[in-house]
PDB file of C-alpha atoms and ligand atoms in Angstrom:
ATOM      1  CA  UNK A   1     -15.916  58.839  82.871  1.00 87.00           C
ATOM      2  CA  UNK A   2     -15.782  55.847  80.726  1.00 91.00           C
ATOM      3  CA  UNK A   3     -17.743  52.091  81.934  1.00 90.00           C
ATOM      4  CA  UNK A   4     -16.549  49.206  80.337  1.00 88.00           C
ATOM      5  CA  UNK A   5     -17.403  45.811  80.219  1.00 85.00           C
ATOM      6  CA  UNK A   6     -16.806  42.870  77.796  1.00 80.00           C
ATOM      7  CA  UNK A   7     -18.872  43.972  74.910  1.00 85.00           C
ATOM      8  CA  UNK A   8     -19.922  47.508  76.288  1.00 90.00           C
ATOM      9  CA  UNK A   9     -18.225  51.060  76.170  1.00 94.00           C
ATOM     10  CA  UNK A  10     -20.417  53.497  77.536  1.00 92.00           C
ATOM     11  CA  UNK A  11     -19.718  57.446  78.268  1.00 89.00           C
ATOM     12  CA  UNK A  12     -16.271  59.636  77.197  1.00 89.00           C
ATOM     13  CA  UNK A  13     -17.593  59.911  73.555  1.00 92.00           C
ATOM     14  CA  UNK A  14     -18.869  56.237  73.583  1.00 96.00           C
ATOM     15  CA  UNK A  15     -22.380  55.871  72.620  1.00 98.00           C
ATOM     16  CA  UNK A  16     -24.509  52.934  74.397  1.00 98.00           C
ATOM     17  CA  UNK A  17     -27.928  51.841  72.935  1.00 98.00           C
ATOM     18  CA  UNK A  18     -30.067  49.490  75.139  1.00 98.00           C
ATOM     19  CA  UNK A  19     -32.734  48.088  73.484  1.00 98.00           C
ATOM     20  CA  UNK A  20     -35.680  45.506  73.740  1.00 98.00           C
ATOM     21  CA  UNK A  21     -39.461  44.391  74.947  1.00 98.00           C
ATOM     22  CA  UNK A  22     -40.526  46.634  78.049  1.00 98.00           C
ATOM     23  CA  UNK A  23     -41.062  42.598  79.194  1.00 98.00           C
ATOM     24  CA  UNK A  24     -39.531  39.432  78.142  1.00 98.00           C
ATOM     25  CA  UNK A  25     -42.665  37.509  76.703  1.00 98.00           C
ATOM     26  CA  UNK A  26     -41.185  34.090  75.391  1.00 98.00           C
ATOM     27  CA  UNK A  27     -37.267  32.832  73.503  1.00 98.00           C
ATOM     28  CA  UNK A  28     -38.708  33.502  69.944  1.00 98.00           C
ATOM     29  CA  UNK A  29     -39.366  36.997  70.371  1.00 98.00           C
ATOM     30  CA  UNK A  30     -36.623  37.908  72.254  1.00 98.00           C
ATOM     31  CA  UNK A  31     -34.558  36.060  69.892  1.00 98.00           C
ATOM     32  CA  UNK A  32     -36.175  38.358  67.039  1.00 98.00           C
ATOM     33  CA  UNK A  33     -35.665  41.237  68.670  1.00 98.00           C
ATOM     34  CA  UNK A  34     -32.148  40.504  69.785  1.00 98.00           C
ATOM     35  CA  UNK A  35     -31.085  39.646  66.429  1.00 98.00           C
ATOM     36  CA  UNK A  36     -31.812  43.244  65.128  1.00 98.00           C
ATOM     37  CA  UNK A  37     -30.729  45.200  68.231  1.00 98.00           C
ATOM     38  CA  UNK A  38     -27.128  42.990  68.078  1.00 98.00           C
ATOM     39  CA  UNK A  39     -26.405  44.620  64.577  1.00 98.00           C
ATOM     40  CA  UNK A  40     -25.551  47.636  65.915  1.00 98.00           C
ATOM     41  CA  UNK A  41     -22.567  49.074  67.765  1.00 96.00           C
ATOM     42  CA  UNK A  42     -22.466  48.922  71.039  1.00 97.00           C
ATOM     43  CA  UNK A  43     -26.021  47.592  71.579  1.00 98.00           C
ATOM     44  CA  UNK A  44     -27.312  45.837  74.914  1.00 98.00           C
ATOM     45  CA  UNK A  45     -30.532  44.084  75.241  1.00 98.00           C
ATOM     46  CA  UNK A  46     -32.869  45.383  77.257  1.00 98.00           C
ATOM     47  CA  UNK A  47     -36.050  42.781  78.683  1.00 98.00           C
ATOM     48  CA  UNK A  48     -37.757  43.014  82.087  1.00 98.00           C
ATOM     49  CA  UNK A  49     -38.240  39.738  83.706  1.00 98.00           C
ATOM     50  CA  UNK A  50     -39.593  41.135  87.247  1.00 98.00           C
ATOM     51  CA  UNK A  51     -41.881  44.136  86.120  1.00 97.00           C
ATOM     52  CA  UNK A  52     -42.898  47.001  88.668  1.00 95.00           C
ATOM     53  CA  UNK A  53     -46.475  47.490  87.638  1.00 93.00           C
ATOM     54  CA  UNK A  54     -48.943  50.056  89.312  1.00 94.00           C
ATOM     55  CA  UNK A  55     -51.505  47.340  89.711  1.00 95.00           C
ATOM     56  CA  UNK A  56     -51.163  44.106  91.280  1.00 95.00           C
ATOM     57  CA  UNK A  57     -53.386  42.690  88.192  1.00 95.00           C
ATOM     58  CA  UNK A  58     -51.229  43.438  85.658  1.00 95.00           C
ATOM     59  CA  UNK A  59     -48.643  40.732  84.280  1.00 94.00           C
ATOM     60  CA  UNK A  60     -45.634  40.908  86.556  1.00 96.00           C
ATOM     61  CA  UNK A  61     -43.205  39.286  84.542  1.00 97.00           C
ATOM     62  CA  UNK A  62     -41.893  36.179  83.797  1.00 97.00           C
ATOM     63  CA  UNK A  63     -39.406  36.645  87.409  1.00 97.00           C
ATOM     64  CA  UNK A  64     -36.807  33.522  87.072  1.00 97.00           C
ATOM     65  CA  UNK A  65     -38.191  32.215  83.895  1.00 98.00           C
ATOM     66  CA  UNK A  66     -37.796  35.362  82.231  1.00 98.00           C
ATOM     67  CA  UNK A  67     -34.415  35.945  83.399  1.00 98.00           C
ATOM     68  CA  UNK A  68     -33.025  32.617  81.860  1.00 98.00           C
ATOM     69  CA  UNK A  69     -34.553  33.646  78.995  1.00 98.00           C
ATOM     70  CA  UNK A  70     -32.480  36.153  78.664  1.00 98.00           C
ATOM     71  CA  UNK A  71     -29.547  34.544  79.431  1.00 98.00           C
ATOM     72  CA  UNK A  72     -30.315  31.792  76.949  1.00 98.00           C
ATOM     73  CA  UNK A  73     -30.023  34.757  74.260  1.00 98.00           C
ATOM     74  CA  UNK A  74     -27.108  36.563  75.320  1.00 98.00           C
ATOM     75  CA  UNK A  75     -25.208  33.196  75.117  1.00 97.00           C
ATOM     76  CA  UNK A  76     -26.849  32.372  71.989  1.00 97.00           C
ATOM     77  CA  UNK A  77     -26.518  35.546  70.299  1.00 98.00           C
ATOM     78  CA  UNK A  78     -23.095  37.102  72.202  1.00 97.00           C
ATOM     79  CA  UNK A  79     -24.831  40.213  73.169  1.00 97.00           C
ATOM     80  CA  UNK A  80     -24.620  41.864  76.601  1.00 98.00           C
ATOM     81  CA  UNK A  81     -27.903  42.145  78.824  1.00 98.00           C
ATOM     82  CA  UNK A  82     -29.551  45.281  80.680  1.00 98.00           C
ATOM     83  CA  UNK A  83     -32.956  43.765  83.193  1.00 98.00           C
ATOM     84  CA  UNK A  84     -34.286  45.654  86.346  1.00 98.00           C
ATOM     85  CA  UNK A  85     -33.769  44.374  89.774  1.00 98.00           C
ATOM     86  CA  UNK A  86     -36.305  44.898  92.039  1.00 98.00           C
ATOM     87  CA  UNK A  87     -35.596  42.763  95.341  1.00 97.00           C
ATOM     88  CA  UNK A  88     -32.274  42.822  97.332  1.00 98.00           C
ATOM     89  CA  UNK A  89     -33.575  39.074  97.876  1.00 97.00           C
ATOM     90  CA  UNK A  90     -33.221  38.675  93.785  1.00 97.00           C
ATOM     91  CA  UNK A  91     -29.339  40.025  93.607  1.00 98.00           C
ATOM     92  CA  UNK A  92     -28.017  36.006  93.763  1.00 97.00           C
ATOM     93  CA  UNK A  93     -30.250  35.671  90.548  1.00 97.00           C
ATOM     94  CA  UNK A  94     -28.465  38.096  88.537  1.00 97.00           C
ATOM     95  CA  UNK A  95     -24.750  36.915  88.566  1.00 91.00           C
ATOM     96  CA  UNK A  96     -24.405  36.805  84.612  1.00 93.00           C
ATOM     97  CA  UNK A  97     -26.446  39.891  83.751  1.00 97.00           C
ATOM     98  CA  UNK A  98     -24.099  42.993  82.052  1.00 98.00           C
ATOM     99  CA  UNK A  99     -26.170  45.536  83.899  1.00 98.00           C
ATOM    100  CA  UNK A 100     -28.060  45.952  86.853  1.00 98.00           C
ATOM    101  CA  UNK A 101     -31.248  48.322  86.118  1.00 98.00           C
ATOM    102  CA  UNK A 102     -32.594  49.985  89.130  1.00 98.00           C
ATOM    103  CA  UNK A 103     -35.696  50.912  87.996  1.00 98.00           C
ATOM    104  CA  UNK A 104     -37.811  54.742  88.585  1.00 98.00           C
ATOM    105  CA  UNK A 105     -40.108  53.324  91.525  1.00 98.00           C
ATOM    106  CA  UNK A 106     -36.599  52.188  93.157  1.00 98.00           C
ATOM    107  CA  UNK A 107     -35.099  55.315  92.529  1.00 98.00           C
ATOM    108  CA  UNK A 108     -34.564  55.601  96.463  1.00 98.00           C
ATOM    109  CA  UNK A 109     -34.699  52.133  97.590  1.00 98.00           C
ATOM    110  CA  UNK A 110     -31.747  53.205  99.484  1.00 98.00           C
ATOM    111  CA  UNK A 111     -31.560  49.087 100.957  1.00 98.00           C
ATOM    112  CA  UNK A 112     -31.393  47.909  97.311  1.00 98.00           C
ATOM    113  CA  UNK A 113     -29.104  50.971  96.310  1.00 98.00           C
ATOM    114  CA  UNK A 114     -26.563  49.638  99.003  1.00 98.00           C
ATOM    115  CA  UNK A 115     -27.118  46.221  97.761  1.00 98.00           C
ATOM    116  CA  UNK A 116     -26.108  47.066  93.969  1.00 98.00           C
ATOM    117  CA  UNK A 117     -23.310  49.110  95.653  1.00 98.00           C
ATOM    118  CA  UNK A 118     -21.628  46.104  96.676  1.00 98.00           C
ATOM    119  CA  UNK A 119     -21.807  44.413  93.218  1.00 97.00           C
ATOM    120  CA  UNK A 120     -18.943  44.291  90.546  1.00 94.00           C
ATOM    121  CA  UNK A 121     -21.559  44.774  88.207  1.00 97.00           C
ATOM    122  CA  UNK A 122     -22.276  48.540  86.175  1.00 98.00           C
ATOM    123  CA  UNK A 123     -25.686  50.169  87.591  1.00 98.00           C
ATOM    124  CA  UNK A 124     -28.360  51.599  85.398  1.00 98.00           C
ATOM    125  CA  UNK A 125     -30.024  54.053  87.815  1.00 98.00           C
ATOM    126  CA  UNK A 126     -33.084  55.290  86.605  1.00 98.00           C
ATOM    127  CA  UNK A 127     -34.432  58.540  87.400  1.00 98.00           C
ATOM    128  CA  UNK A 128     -37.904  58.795  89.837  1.00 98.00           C
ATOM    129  CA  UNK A 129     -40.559  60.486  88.202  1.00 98.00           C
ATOM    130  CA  UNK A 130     -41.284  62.447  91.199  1.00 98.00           C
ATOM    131  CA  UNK A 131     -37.528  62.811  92.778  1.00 98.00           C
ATOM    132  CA  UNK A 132     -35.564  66.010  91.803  1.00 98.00           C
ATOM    133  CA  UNK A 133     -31.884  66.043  89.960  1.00 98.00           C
ATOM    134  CA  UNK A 134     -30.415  66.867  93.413  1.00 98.00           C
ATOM    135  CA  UNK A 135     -32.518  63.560  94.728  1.00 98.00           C
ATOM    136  CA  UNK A 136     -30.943  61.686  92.092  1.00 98.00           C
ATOM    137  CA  UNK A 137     -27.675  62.069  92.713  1.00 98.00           C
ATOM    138  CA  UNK A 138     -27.802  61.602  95.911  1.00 98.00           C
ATOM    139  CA  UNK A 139     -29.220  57.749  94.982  1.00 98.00           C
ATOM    140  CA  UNK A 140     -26.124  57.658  93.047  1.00 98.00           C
ATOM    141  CA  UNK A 141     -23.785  58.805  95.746  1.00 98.00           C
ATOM    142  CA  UNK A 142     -25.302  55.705  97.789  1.00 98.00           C
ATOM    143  CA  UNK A 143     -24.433  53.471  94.954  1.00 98.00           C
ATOM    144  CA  UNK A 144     -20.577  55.336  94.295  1.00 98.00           C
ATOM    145  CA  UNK A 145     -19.880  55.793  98.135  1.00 98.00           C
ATOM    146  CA  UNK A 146     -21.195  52.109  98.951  1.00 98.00           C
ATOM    147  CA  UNK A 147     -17.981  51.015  96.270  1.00 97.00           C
ATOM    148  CA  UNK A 148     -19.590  50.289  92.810  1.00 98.00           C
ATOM    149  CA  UNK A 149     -17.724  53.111  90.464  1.00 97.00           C
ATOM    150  CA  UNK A 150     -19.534  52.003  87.638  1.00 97.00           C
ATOM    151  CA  UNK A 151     -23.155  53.857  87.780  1.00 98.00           C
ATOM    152  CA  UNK A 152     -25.074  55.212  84.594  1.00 98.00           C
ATOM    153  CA  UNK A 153     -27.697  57.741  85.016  1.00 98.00           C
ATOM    154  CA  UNK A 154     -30.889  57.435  82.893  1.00 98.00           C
ATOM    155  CA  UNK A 155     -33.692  60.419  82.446  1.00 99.00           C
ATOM    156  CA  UNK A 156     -36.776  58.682  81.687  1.00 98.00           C
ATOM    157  CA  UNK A 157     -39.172  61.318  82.472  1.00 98.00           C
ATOM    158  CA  UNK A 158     -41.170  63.280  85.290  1.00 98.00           C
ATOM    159  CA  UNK A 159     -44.597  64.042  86.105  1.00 98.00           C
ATOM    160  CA  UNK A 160     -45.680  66.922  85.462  1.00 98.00           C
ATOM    161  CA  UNK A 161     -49.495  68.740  85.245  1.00 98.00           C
ATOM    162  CA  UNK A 162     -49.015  67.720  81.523  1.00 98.00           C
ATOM    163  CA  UNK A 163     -51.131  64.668  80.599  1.00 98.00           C
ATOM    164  CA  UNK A 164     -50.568  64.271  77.435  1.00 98.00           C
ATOM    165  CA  UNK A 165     -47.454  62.817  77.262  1.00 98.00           C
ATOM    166  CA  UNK A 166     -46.922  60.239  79.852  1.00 98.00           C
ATOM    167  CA  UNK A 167     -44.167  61.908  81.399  1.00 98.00           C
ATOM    168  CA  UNK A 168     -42.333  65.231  80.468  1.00 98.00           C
ATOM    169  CA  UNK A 169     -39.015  64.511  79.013  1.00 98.00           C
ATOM    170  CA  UNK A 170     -36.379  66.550  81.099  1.00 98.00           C
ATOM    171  CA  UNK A 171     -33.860  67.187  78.994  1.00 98.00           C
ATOM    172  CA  UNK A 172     -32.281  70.336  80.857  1.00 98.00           C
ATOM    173  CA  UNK A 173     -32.245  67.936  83.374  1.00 98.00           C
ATOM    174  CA  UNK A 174     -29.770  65.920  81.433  1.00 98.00           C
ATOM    175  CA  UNK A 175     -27.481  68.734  80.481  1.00 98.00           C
ATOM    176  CA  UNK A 176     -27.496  69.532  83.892  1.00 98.00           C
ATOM    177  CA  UNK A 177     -26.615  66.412  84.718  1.00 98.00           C
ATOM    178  CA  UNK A 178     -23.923  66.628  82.313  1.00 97.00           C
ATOM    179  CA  UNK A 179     -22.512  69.327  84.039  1.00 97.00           C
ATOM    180  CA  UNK A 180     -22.356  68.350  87.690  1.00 96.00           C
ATOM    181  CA  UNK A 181     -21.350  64.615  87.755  1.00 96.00           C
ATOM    182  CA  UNK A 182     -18.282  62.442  85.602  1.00 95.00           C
ATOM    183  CA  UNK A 183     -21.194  59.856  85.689  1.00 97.00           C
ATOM    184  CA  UNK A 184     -22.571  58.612  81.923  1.00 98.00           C
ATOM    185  CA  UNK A 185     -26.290  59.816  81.122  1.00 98.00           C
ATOM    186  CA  UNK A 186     -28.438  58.166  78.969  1.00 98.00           C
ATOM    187  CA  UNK A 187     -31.874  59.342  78.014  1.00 98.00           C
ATOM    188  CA  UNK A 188     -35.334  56.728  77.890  1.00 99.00           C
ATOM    189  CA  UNK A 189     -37.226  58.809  75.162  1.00 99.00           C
ATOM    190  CA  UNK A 190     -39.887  55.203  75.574  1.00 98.00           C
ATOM    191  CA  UNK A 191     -41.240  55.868  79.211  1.00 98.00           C
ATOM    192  CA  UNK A 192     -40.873  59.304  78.992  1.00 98.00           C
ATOM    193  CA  UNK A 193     -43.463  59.900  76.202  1.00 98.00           C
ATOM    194  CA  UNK A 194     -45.544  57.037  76.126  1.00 98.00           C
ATOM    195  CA  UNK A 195     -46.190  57.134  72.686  1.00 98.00           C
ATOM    196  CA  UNK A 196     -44.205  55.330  70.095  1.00 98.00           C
ATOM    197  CA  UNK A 197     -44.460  57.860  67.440  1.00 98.00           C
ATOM    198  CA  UNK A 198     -42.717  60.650  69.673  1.00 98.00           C
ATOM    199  CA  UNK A 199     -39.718  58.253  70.536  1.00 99.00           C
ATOM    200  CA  UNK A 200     -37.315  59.274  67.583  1.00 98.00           C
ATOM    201  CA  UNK A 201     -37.517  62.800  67.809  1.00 98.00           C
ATOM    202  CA  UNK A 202     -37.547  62.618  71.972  1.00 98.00           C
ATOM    203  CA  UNK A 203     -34.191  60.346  71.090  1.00 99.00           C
ATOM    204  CA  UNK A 204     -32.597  62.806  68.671  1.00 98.00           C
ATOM    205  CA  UNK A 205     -32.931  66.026  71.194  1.00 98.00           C
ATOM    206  CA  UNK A 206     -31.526  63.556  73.906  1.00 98.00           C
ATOM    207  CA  UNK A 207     -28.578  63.417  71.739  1.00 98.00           C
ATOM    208  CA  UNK A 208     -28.249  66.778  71.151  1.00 98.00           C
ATOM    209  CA  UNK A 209     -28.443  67.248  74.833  1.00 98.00           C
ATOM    210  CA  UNK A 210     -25.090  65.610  75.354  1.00 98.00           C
ATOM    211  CA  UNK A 211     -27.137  62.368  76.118  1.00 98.00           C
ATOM    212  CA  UNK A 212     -24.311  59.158  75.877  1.00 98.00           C
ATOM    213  CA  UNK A 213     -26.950  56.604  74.918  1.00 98.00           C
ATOM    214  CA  UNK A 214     -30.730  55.837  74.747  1.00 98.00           C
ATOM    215  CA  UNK A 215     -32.993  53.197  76.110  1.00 98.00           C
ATOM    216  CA  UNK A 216     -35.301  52.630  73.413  1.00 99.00           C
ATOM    217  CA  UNK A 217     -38.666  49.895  74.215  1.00 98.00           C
ATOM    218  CA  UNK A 218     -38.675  47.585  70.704  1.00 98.00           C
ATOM    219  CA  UNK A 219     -41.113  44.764  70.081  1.00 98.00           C
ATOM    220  CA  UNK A 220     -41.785  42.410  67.052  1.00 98.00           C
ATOM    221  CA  UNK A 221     -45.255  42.561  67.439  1.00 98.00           C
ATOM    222  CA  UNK A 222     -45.786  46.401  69.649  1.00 98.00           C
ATOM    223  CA  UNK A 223     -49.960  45.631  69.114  1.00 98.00           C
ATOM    224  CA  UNK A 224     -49.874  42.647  70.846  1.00 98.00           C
ATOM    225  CA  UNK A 225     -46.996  43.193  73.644  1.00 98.00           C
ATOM    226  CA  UNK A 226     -47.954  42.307  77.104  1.00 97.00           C
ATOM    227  CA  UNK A 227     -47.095  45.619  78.044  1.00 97.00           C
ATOM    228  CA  UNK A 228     -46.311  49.100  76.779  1.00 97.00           C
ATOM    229  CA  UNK A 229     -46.806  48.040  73.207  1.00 98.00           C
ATOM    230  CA  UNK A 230     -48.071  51.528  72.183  1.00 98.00           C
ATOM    231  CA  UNK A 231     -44.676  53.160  72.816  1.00 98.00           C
ATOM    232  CA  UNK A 232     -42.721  50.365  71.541  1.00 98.00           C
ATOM    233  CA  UNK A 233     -41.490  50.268  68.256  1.00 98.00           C
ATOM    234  CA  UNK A 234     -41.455  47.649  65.806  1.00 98.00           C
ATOM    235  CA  UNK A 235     -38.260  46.573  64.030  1.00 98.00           C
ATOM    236  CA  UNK A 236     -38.436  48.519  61.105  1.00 98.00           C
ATOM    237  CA  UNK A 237     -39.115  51.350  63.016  1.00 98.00           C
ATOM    238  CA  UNK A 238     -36.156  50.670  65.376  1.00 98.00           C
ATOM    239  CA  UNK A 239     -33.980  50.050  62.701  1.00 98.00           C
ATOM    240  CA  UNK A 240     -34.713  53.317  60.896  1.00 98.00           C
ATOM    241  CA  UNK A 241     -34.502  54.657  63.640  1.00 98.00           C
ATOM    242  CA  UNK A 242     -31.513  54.247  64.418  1.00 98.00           C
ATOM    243  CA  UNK A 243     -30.442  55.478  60.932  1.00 98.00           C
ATOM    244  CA  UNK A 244     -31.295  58.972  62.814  1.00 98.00           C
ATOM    245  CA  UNK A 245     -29.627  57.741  65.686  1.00 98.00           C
ATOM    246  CA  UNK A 246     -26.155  57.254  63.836  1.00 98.00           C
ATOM    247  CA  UNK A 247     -26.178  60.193  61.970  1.00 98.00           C
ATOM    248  CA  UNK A 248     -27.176  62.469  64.565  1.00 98.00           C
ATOM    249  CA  UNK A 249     -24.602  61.036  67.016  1.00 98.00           C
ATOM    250  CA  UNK A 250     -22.293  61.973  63.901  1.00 98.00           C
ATOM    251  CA  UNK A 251     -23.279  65.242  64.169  1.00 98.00           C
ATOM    252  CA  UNK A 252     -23.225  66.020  67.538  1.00 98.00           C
ATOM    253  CA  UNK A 253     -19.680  64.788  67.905  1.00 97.00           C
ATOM    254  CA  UNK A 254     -18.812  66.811  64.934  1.00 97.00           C
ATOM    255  CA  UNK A 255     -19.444  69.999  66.969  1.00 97.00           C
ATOM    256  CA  UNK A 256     -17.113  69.680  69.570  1.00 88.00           C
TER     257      UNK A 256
HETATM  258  C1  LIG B  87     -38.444  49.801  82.451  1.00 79.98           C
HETATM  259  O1  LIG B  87     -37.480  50.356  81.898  1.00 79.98           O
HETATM  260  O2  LIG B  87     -38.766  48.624  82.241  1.00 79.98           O
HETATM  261  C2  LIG B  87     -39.253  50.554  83.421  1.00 79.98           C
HETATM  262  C3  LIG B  87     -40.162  49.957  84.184  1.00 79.98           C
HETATM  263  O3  LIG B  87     -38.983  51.872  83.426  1.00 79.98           O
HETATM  264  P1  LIG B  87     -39.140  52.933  84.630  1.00 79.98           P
HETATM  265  O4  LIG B  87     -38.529  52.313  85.828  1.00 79.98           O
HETATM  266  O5  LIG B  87     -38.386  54.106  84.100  1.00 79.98           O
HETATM  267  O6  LIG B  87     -40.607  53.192  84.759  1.00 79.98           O
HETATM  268 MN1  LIG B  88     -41.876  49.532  79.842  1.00 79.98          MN
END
């Protein structure tokens, strides 16, 4: 199955890349950021304006604020925009956002699944760290069956006994995934490591796991990000990265 928007092909041998801040911080830095991710094919921008922290102390994003921030760059810049939704109350907010991102702790919201279901807008449904593959399509039913067609399926890790990663990258999980649903599965190499330095090669295995995109965390300043600056990467990074990206997409598509 192929999901199209405007700027955005996504799944049938179209490759998406959503990219950006785990949170939208302030217009210069997203504008930074933007500018680099918008050079590439098929990019989104990626910013969280209402953040799902663990604890109630740490910054919960810039909510409203943060969301016209990111509308202020998509019309400045002409690229599409991925940001999380995590209040059915919040939906009115979101009318010129590209896609809706439901994130991992809202995996079975099923109130805010129905919700998304009756938007015209594509769904980015996130994968709970603790829910199984069968769990997760079954959130995605609610979302297809409630009459939004357009849902995209993203691995972003599980918890496992391991603790040294932050989460354990399932990538069976997406090749199974692959194999059971038409439904578009992209791979979050960012949350599911935890560690920016494990991102590329978490990234290229996605790829070679039939993945049809990544969402990658990328920050201008990772060291001094409000949060999950240590498994951001910086723009350099991202853009070599996505050297590896290109080329390995390449190859992948050259096997079939
Ligand atoms: C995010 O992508 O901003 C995020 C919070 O991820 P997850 O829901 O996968 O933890
Ligand atoms: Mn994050």
């Amino acid at each position: 199955m192929q999901i199209n928007t405007k700027f955005t092909q996504i799944g049938a041998g179209h490759f998406v890349i959503m990219a950006g801040p785990c949170s939208v911080e302030n217009l210069e830095q997203m504008t930074q950021i933007a500018t680099l991710v918008k050079q590439f094919p098929n990019a989104v921008l990626r910013g969280g304006a209402f953040k799902p922290r663990t604890s109630p102390h740490d910054f919960q994003g810039l909510g409203l604020d943060g969301l016209n921030l990111l509308r202020e760059v998509k019309k400045s810049l002409n690229i599409p925009i991925i940001t999380e939704v995590v209040g059915v109350e919040h939906l009115p907010f979101y009318n010129d956002v590209d896609f809706l991102q439901i994130g991992a702790r809202n995996m079975q919201n099923f109130e805010l699944l129905k919700a998304v279901a009756k938007c015209k807008t594509p769904v980015l449904l996130k994968r709970g760290f603790a829910n199984t593959l069968d769990e997760f399509l079954k959130s995605a039913d609610y979302i297809l069956s409630g009459g939004n067609p357009n849902v995209i399926l993203c691995e972003r890790g599980i918890r496992t006994f391991e603790p040294a990663t932050r989460n354990t990258l399932d990538l069976a999980g997406v090749a199974y995934l692959k194999s059971k649903t038409h439904l578009p599965v992209i791979v979050d190499p960012s949350h599911a490591t935890g560690i920016a330095s494990l991102v590329v090669p978490m990234a290229l295995s996605a790829i070679m796991a039939g993945a049809d995109g990544l969402m990658i965390e990328v920050h201008n300043d990772p060291k001094n990000a409000i949060s999950d600056g240590e498994q951001s990467l910086n723009l350099p990074q991202f853009e070599q990265a996505m050297d590896k990206i290109q080329k390995t997409v390449a190859f992948y598509k050259s096997l079939s």
